[in-house]
Coordinates of C-alpha atoms and ligand atoms in Angstrom, one line a residue:
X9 CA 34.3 53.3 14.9
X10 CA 36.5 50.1 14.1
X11 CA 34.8 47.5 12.5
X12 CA 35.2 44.7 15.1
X13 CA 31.7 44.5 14.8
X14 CA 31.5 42.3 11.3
X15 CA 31.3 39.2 13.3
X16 CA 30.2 37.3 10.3
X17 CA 29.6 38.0 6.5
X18 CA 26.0 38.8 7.1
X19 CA 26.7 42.2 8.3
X20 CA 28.2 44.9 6.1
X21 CA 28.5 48.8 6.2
X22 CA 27.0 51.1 3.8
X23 CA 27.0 54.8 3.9
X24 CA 27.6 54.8 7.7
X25 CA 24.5 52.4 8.0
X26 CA 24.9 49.0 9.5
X27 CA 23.4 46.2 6.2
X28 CA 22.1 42.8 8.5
X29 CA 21.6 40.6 5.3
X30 CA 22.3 42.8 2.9
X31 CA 19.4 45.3 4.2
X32 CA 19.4 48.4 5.6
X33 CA 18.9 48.2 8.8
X34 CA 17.6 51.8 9.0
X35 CA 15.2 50.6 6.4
X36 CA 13.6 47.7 8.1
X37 CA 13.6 50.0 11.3
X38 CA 11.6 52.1 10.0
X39 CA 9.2 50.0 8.1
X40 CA 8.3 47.8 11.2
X41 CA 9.6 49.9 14.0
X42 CA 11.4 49.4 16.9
X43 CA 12.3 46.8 19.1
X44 CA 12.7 44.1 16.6
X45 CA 14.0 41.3 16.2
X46 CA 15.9 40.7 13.3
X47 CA 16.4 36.9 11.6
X48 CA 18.6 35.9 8.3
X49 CA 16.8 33.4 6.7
X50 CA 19.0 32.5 4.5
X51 CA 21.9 32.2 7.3
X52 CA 19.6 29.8 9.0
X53 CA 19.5 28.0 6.5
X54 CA 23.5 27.8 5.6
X55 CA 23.9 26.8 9.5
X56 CA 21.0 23.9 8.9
X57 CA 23.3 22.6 5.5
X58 CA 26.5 23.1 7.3
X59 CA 25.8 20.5 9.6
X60 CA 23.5 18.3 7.4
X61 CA 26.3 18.1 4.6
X62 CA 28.8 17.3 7.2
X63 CA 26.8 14.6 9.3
X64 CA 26.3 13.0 5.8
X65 CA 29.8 13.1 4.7
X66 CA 31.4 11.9 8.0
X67 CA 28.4 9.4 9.4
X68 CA 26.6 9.0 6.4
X69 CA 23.0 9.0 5.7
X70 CA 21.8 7.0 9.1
X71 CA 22.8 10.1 11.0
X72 CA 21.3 13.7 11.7
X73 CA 21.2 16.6 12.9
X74 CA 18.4 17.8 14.9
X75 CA 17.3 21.7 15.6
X76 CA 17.1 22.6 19.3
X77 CA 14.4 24.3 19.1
X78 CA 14.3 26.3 22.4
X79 CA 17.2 28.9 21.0
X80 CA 14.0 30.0 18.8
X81 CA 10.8 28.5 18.9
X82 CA 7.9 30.1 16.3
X83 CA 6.2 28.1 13.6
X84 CA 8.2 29.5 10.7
X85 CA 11.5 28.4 12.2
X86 CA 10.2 24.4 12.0
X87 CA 8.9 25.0 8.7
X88 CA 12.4 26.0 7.3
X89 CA 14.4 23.1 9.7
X90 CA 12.1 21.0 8.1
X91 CA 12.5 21.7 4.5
X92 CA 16.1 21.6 5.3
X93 CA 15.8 18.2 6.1
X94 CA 16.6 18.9 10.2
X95 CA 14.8 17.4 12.9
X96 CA 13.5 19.4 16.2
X97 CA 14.7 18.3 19.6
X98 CA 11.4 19.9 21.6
X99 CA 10.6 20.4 25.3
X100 CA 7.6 21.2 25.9
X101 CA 4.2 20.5 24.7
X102 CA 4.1 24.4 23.8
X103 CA 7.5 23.4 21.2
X104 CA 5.2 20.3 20.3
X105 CA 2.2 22.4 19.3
X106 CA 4.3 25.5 17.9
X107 CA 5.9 22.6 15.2
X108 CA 2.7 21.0 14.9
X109 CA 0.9 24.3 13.6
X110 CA 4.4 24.5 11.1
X111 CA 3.6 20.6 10.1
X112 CA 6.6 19.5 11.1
X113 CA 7.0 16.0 10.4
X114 CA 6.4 14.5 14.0
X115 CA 8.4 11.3 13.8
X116 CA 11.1 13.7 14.0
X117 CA 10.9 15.2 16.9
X118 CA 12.5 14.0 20.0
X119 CA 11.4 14.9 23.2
X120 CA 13.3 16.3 26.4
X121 CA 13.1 17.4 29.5
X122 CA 14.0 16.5 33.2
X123 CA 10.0 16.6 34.2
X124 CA 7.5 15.7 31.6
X125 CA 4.2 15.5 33.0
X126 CA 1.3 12.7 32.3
X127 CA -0.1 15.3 30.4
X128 CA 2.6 16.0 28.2
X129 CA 3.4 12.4 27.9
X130 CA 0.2 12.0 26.2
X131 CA 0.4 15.1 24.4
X132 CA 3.3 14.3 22.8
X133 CA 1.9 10.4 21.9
X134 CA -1.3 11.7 20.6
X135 CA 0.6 13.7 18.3
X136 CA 3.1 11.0 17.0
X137 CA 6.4 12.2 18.5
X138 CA 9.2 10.4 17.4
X139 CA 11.0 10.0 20.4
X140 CA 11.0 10.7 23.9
X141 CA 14.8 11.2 25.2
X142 CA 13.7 9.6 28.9
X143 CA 15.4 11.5 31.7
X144 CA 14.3 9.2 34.8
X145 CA 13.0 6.1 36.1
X146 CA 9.9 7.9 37.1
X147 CA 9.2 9.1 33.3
X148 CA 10.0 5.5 32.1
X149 CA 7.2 4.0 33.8
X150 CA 4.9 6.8 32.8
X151 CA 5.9 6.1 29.4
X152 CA 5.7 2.4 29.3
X153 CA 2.2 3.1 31.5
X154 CA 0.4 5.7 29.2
X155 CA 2.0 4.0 26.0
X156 CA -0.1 0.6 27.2
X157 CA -3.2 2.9 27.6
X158 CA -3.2 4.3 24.3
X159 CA -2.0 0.6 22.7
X160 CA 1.3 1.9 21.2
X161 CA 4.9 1.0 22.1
X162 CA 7.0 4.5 22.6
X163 CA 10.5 4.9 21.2
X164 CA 13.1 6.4 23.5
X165 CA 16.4 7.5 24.5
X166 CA 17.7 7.8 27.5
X167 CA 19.6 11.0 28.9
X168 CA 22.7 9.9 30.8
X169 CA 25.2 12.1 32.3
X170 CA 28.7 11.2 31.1
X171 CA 30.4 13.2 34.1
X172 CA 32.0 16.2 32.2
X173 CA 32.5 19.6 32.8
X174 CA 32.7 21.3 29.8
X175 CA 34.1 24.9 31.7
X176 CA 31.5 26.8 30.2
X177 CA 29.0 29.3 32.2
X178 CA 27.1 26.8 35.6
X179 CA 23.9 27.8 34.4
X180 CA 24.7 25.7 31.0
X181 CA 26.4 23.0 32.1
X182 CA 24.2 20.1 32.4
X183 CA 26.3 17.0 32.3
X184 CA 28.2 16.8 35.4
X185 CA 28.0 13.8 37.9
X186 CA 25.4 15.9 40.1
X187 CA 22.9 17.6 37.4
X188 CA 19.6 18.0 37.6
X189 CA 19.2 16.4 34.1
X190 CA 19.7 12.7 33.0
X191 CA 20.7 10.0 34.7
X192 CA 24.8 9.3 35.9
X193 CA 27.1 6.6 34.3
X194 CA 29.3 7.0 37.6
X195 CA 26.7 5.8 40.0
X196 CA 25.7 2.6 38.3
X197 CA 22.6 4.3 37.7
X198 CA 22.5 4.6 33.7
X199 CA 23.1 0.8 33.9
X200 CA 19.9 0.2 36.4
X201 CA 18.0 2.4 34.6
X202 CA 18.3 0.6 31.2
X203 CA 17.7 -2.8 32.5
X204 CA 14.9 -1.2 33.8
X205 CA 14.1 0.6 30.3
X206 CA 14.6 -2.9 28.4
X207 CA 11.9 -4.4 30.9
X208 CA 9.4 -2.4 30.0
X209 CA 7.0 -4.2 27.5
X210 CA 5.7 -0.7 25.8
X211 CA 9.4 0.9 25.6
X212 CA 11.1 0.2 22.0
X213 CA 14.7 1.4 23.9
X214 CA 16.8 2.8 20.9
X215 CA 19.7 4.7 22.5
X216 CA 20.9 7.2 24.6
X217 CA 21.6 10.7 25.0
X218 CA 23.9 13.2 26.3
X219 CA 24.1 17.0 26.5
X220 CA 27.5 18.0 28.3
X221 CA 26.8 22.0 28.0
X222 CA 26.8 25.2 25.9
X223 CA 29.0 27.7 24.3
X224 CA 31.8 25.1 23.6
X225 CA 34.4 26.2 22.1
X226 CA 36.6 23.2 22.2
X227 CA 36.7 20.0 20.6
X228 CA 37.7 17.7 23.1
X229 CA 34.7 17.8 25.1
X230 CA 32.4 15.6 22.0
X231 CA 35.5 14.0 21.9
X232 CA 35.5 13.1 26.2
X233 CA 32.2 12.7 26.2
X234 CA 31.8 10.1 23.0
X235 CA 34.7 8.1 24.9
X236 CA 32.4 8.0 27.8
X237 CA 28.9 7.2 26.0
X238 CA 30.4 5.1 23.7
X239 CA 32.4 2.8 27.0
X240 CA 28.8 2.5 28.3
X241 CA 27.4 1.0 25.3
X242 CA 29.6 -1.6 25.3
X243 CA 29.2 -1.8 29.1
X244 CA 25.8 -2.1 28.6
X245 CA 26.6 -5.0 25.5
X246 CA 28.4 -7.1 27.8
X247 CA 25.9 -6.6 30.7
X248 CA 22.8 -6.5 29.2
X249 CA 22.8 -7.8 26.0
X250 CA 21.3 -4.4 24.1
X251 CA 23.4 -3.1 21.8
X252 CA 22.3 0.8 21.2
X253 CA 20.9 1.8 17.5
X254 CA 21.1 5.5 18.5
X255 CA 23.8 7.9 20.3
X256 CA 22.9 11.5 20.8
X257 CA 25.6 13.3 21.8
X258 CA 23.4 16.9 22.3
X259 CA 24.2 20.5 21.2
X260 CA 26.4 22.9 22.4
X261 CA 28.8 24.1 19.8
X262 CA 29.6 28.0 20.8
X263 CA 28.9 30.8 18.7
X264 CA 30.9 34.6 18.2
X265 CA 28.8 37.2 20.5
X266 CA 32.4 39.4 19.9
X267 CA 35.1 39.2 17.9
X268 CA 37.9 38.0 20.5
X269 CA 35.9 34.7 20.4
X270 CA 36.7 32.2 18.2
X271 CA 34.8 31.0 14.9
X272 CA 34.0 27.4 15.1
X273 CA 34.1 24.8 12.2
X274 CA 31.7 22.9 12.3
X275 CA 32.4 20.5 9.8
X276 CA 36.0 20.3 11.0
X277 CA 34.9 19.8 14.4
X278 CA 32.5 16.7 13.2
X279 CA 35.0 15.5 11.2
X280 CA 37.2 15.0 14.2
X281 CA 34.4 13.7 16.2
X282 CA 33.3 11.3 13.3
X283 CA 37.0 10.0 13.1
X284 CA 37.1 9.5 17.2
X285 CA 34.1 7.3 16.5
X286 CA 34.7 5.0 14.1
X287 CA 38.1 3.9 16.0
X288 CA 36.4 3.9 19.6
X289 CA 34.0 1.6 18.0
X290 CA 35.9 -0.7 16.6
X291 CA 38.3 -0.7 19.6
X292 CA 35.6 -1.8 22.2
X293 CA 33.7 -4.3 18.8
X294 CA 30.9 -2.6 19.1
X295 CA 28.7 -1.7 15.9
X296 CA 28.9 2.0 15.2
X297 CA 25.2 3.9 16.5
X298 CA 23.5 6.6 14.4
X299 CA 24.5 9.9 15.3
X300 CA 22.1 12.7 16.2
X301 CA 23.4 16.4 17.4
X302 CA 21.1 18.5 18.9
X303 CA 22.7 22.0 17.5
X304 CA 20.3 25.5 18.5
X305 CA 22.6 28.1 19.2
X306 CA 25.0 27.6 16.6
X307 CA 21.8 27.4 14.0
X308 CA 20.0 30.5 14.7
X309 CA 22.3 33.0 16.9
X310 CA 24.1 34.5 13.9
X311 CA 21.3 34.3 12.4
X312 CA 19.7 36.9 14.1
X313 CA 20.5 40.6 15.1
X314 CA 18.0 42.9 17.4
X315 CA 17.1 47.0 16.7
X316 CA 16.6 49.2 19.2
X317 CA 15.9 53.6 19.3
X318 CA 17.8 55.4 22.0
X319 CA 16.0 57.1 24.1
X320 CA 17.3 58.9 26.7
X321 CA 20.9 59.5 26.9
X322 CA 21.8 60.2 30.3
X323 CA 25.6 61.3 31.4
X324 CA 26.0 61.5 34.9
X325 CA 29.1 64.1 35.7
X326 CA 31.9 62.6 37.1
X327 CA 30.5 59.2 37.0
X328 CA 28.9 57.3 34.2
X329 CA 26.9 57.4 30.8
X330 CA 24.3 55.5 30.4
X331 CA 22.0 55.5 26.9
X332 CA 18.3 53.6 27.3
X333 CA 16.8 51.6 24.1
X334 CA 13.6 51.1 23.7
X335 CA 14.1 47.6 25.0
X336 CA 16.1 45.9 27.3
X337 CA 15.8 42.7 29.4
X338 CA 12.5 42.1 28.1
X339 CA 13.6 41.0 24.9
X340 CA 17.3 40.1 25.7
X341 CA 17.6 39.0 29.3
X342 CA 20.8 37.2 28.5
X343 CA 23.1 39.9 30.4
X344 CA 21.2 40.3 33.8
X345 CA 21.4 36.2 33.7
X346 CA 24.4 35.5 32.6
X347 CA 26.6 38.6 31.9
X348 CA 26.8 37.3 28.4
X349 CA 29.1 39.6 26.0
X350 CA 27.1 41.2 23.3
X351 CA 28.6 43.3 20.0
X352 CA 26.7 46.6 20.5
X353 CA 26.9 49.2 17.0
X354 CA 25.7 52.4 16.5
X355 CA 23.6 51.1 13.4
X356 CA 23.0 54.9 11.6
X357 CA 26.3 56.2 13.0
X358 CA 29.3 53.8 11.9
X359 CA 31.0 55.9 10.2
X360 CA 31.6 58.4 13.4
X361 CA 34.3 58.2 15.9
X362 CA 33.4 56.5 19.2
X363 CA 35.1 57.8 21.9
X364 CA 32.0 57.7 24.7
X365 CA 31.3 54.8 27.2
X366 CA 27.8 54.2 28.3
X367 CA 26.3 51.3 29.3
X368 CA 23.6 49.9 27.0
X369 CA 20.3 49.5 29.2
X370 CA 16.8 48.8 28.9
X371 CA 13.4 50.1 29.9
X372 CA 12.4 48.1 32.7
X373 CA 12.4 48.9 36.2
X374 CA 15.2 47.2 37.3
X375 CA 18.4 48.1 37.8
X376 CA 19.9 44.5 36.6
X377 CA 18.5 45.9 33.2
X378 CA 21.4 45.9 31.2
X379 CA 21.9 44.8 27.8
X380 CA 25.9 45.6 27.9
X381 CA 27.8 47.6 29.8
X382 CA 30.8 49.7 29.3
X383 CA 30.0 50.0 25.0
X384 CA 31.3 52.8 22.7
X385 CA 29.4 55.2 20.8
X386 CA 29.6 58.2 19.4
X387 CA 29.6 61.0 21.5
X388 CA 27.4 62.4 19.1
X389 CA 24.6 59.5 20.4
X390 CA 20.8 60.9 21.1
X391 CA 17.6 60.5 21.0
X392 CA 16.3 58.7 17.4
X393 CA 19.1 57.0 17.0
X394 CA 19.3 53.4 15.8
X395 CA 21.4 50.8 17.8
X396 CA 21.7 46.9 16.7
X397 CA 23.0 44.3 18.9
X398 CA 24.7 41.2 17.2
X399 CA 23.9 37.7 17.9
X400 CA 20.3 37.8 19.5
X401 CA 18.9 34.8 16.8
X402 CA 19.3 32.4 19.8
X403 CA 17.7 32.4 23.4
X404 CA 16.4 36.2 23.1
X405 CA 13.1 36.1 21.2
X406 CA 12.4 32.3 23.3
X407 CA 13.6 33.9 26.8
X408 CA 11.6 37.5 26.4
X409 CA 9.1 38.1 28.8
X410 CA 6.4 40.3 29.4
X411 CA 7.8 42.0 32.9
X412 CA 6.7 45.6 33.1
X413 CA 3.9 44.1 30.4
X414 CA 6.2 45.0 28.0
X415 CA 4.9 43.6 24.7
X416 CA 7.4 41.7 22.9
X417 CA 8.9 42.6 19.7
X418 CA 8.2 40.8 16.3
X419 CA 10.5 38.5 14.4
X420 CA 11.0 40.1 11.1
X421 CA 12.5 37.7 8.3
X422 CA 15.0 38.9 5.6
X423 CA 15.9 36.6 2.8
X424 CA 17.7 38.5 0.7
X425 CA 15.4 41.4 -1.0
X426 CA 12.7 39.8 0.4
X427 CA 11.2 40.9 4.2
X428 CA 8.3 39.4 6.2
X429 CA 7.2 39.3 9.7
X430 CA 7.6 35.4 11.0
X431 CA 5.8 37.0 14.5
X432 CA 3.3 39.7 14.9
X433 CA 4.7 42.8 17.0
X434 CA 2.5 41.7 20.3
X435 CA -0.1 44.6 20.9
X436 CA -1.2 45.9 24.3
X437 CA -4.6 44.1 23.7
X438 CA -2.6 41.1 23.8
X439 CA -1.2 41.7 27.2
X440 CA -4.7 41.2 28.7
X441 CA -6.2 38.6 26.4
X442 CA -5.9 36.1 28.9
X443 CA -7.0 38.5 31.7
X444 CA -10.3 37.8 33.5
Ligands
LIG19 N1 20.2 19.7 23.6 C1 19.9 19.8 24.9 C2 19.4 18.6 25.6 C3 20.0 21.0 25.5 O1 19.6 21.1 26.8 C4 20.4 22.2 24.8 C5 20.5 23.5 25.4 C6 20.7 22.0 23.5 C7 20.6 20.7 22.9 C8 21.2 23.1 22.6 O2 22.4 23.7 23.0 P1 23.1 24.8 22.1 O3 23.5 24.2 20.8 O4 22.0 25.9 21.9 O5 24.1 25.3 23.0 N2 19.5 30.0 27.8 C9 20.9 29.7 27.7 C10 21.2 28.4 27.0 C11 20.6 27.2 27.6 C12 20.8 26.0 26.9 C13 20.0 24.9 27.3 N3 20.1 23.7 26.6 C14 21.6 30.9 27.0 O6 20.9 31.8 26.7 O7 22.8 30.9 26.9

């Protein structure tokens, strides 16, 4: 087959057999079985210093980057965005307790989400979070309420919505006028809401936040959206009086599921963004804020690959092909959500002609369980063999489920001759742990 499939220089081709890593991916299959998710520690890693070495050179040291961590959420992933000198943007007390059990530095995490609950309000206190980005005036006067009850004063951020559509996939796009996240610029009700923010005796306001969308590809949209977050500061200057320590301009940057899709720079792109900045800033005579970005996807989704043994190949004469993995939208439901493009290779059979299409689909009982349609393999493809799909290291292992109770795969870590398991392979004891 063509190698359109080296999508990055993680993945190479020995012998016919796909390397993920520099490691046999045959190798690791059969030493910890099948489904499994495979991650690149050291590729995490070069995503985490990409963006840490450019926020430094551009912004300098006031500003950071901070790991989104719902593209993959298990303790071992804090541990390294820690040591790599990342913060965690978490959403959930079950994020909060995952980092906490890695002994990720609290004061950096900062906390989202469109409906916290009391609960998690206090969770998240009790613990030291950092900072809550505030979506609502409802979750303000939680904040300032359960902050007065536990005798601390709560740093925030509030989520705004700038108004952009960044032309990605509905499901992602999360900035617009009308989304269910933040509050809007447009309405006049960012400026309300941070009135109300600044009255709040147990509220240390400290800037705000945005997150336009994901899989962007181009620039401009940081660029729009900056314009737009950085107007309201002033706005809010000349109003209010506050002038904003903090801007968070989210995650979003896009990532290569196939090789027609572009590879992004990130320094380039902050670069860019850095420069659009510094003049907006001085234009409207307003100090420059600390940057945060809020980067998952682009961290961990090269970062990770997923292995699968065919199972039944199945060619329906006159119609269609399908070949069934040992998986499927249990572990990758990313397809029957979103129709997301995945790289699919014959992982033990490179070096063979492909000249069938099937479509790639799981176990479940579903007909929606599709991993990718219309793929190439060898029309030598059966039973035994080993297939990899490229790009899983973000939103697979943290969307899998446990529909057909399926057990989930484990996370297996490579970093370089090194391999270790970062999550157990979940057993079938597992599945009814919590049964009564
Ligand atoms: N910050 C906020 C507030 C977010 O909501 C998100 C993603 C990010 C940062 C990180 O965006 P990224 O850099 O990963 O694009 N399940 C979907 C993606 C949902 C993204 C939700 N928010 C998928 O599988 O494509």
């Amino acid at each position: 087959m063509s190698n359109s499939y080296i999508l990055t220089d993680n993945l190479s081709v020995k012998d016919g057999v796909l390397f993920f890593g520099g490691r046999s991916t045959k190798e690791l299959a059969e030493k910890y079985g099948t489904p499994l998710y495979l991650m690149d520690e050291k590729r995490i890693r070069q995503n985490c210093c990409e963006y840490r070495d450019a926020l430094k050179e551009f912004f300098g040291d006031d500003s950071c980057a901070l790991y989104a961590s719902k593209a993959a959420s298990f303790v071992g992933i804090y541990r390294i965005i820690s040591q790599e000198g990342l913060g965690a943007d978490v959403v959930s007390s079950g994020e909060i307790h995952t980092a906490l059990k890695a002994g990720f530095p609290m004061e950096n995490a900062y906390f989202q989400g469109n409906n916290k609950t009391d609960w998690d309000i206090a969770y998240a206190m009790d613990n030291g979070v950092g900072y809550f980005v505030c979506d609502n005036v409802e979750e303000v006067d939680a904040i300032d309420k359960i902050a007065a009850e536990k005798g601390l004063k709560q740093k925030i951020l509030l989520r705004l919505t700038p108004g952009i559509d960044p032309h990605t996939y509905d499901e992602v796009c999360t900035g617009k006028v009308d989304s269910k996240f933040g509050t809007a610029i447009e309405t006049g009700q960012a400026m309300e809401i941070t009135a109300h923010a600044l009255s709040k005796p147990n509220i240390i306001l400290c800037g705000f936040h945005c997150h336009v969308g994901s899989m962007v590809f181009d620039s401009d949209v940081f660029l729009r959206s900056a314009e737009i977050m950085l107007q309201f500061i002033s706005d809010v200057k000349n109003k209010l009086g506050f002038e904003a320590g903090i801007l968070d301009l989210g995650g979003g940057y896009g990532v290569r599921y196939v090789s027609s899709q572009p590879v992004i720079s990130i320094r380039e792109n902050i670069k860019e963004v850095a420069k659009f900045i510094k003049a907006k800033c001085s234009e409207l005579g307003i100090s420059r804020p600390s940057i945060r970005l809020e980067p998952g996807r682009s961290i961990v989704a090269d970062a990770g690959i997923t292995l699968y043994t065919v199972g039944t190949v199945k060619k329906i004469t006159d119609y269609k092909n399908y070949v069934s993995i040992d998986g499927g939208m249990t572990d990758n439901p990313r397809y029957a959500l979103y129709e997301s493009k995945y790289t699919v290779v014959p992982a033990d059979k490179t070096d063979e002609p492909a000249t069938m299409e099937c479509d790639l689909v799981g176990r479940c009982c579903e007909s929606g369980d599709i991993i990718q349609p219309k793929v190439m393999f060898p029309g030598s493809v059966c039973r035994g063999d080993l297939v990899a799909v490229l790009t899983t290291g973000a939103y697979n292992y943290s969307m899998a489920s446990n529909y057909n109770r399926i057990p989930r795969p484990p996370v297996v870590m490579v970093n370089g001759d090194e391999d270790y398991i970062a999550v157990k392979r979940e057993s079938l004891e597992d599945l009814t742990l919590n049964d009564i």
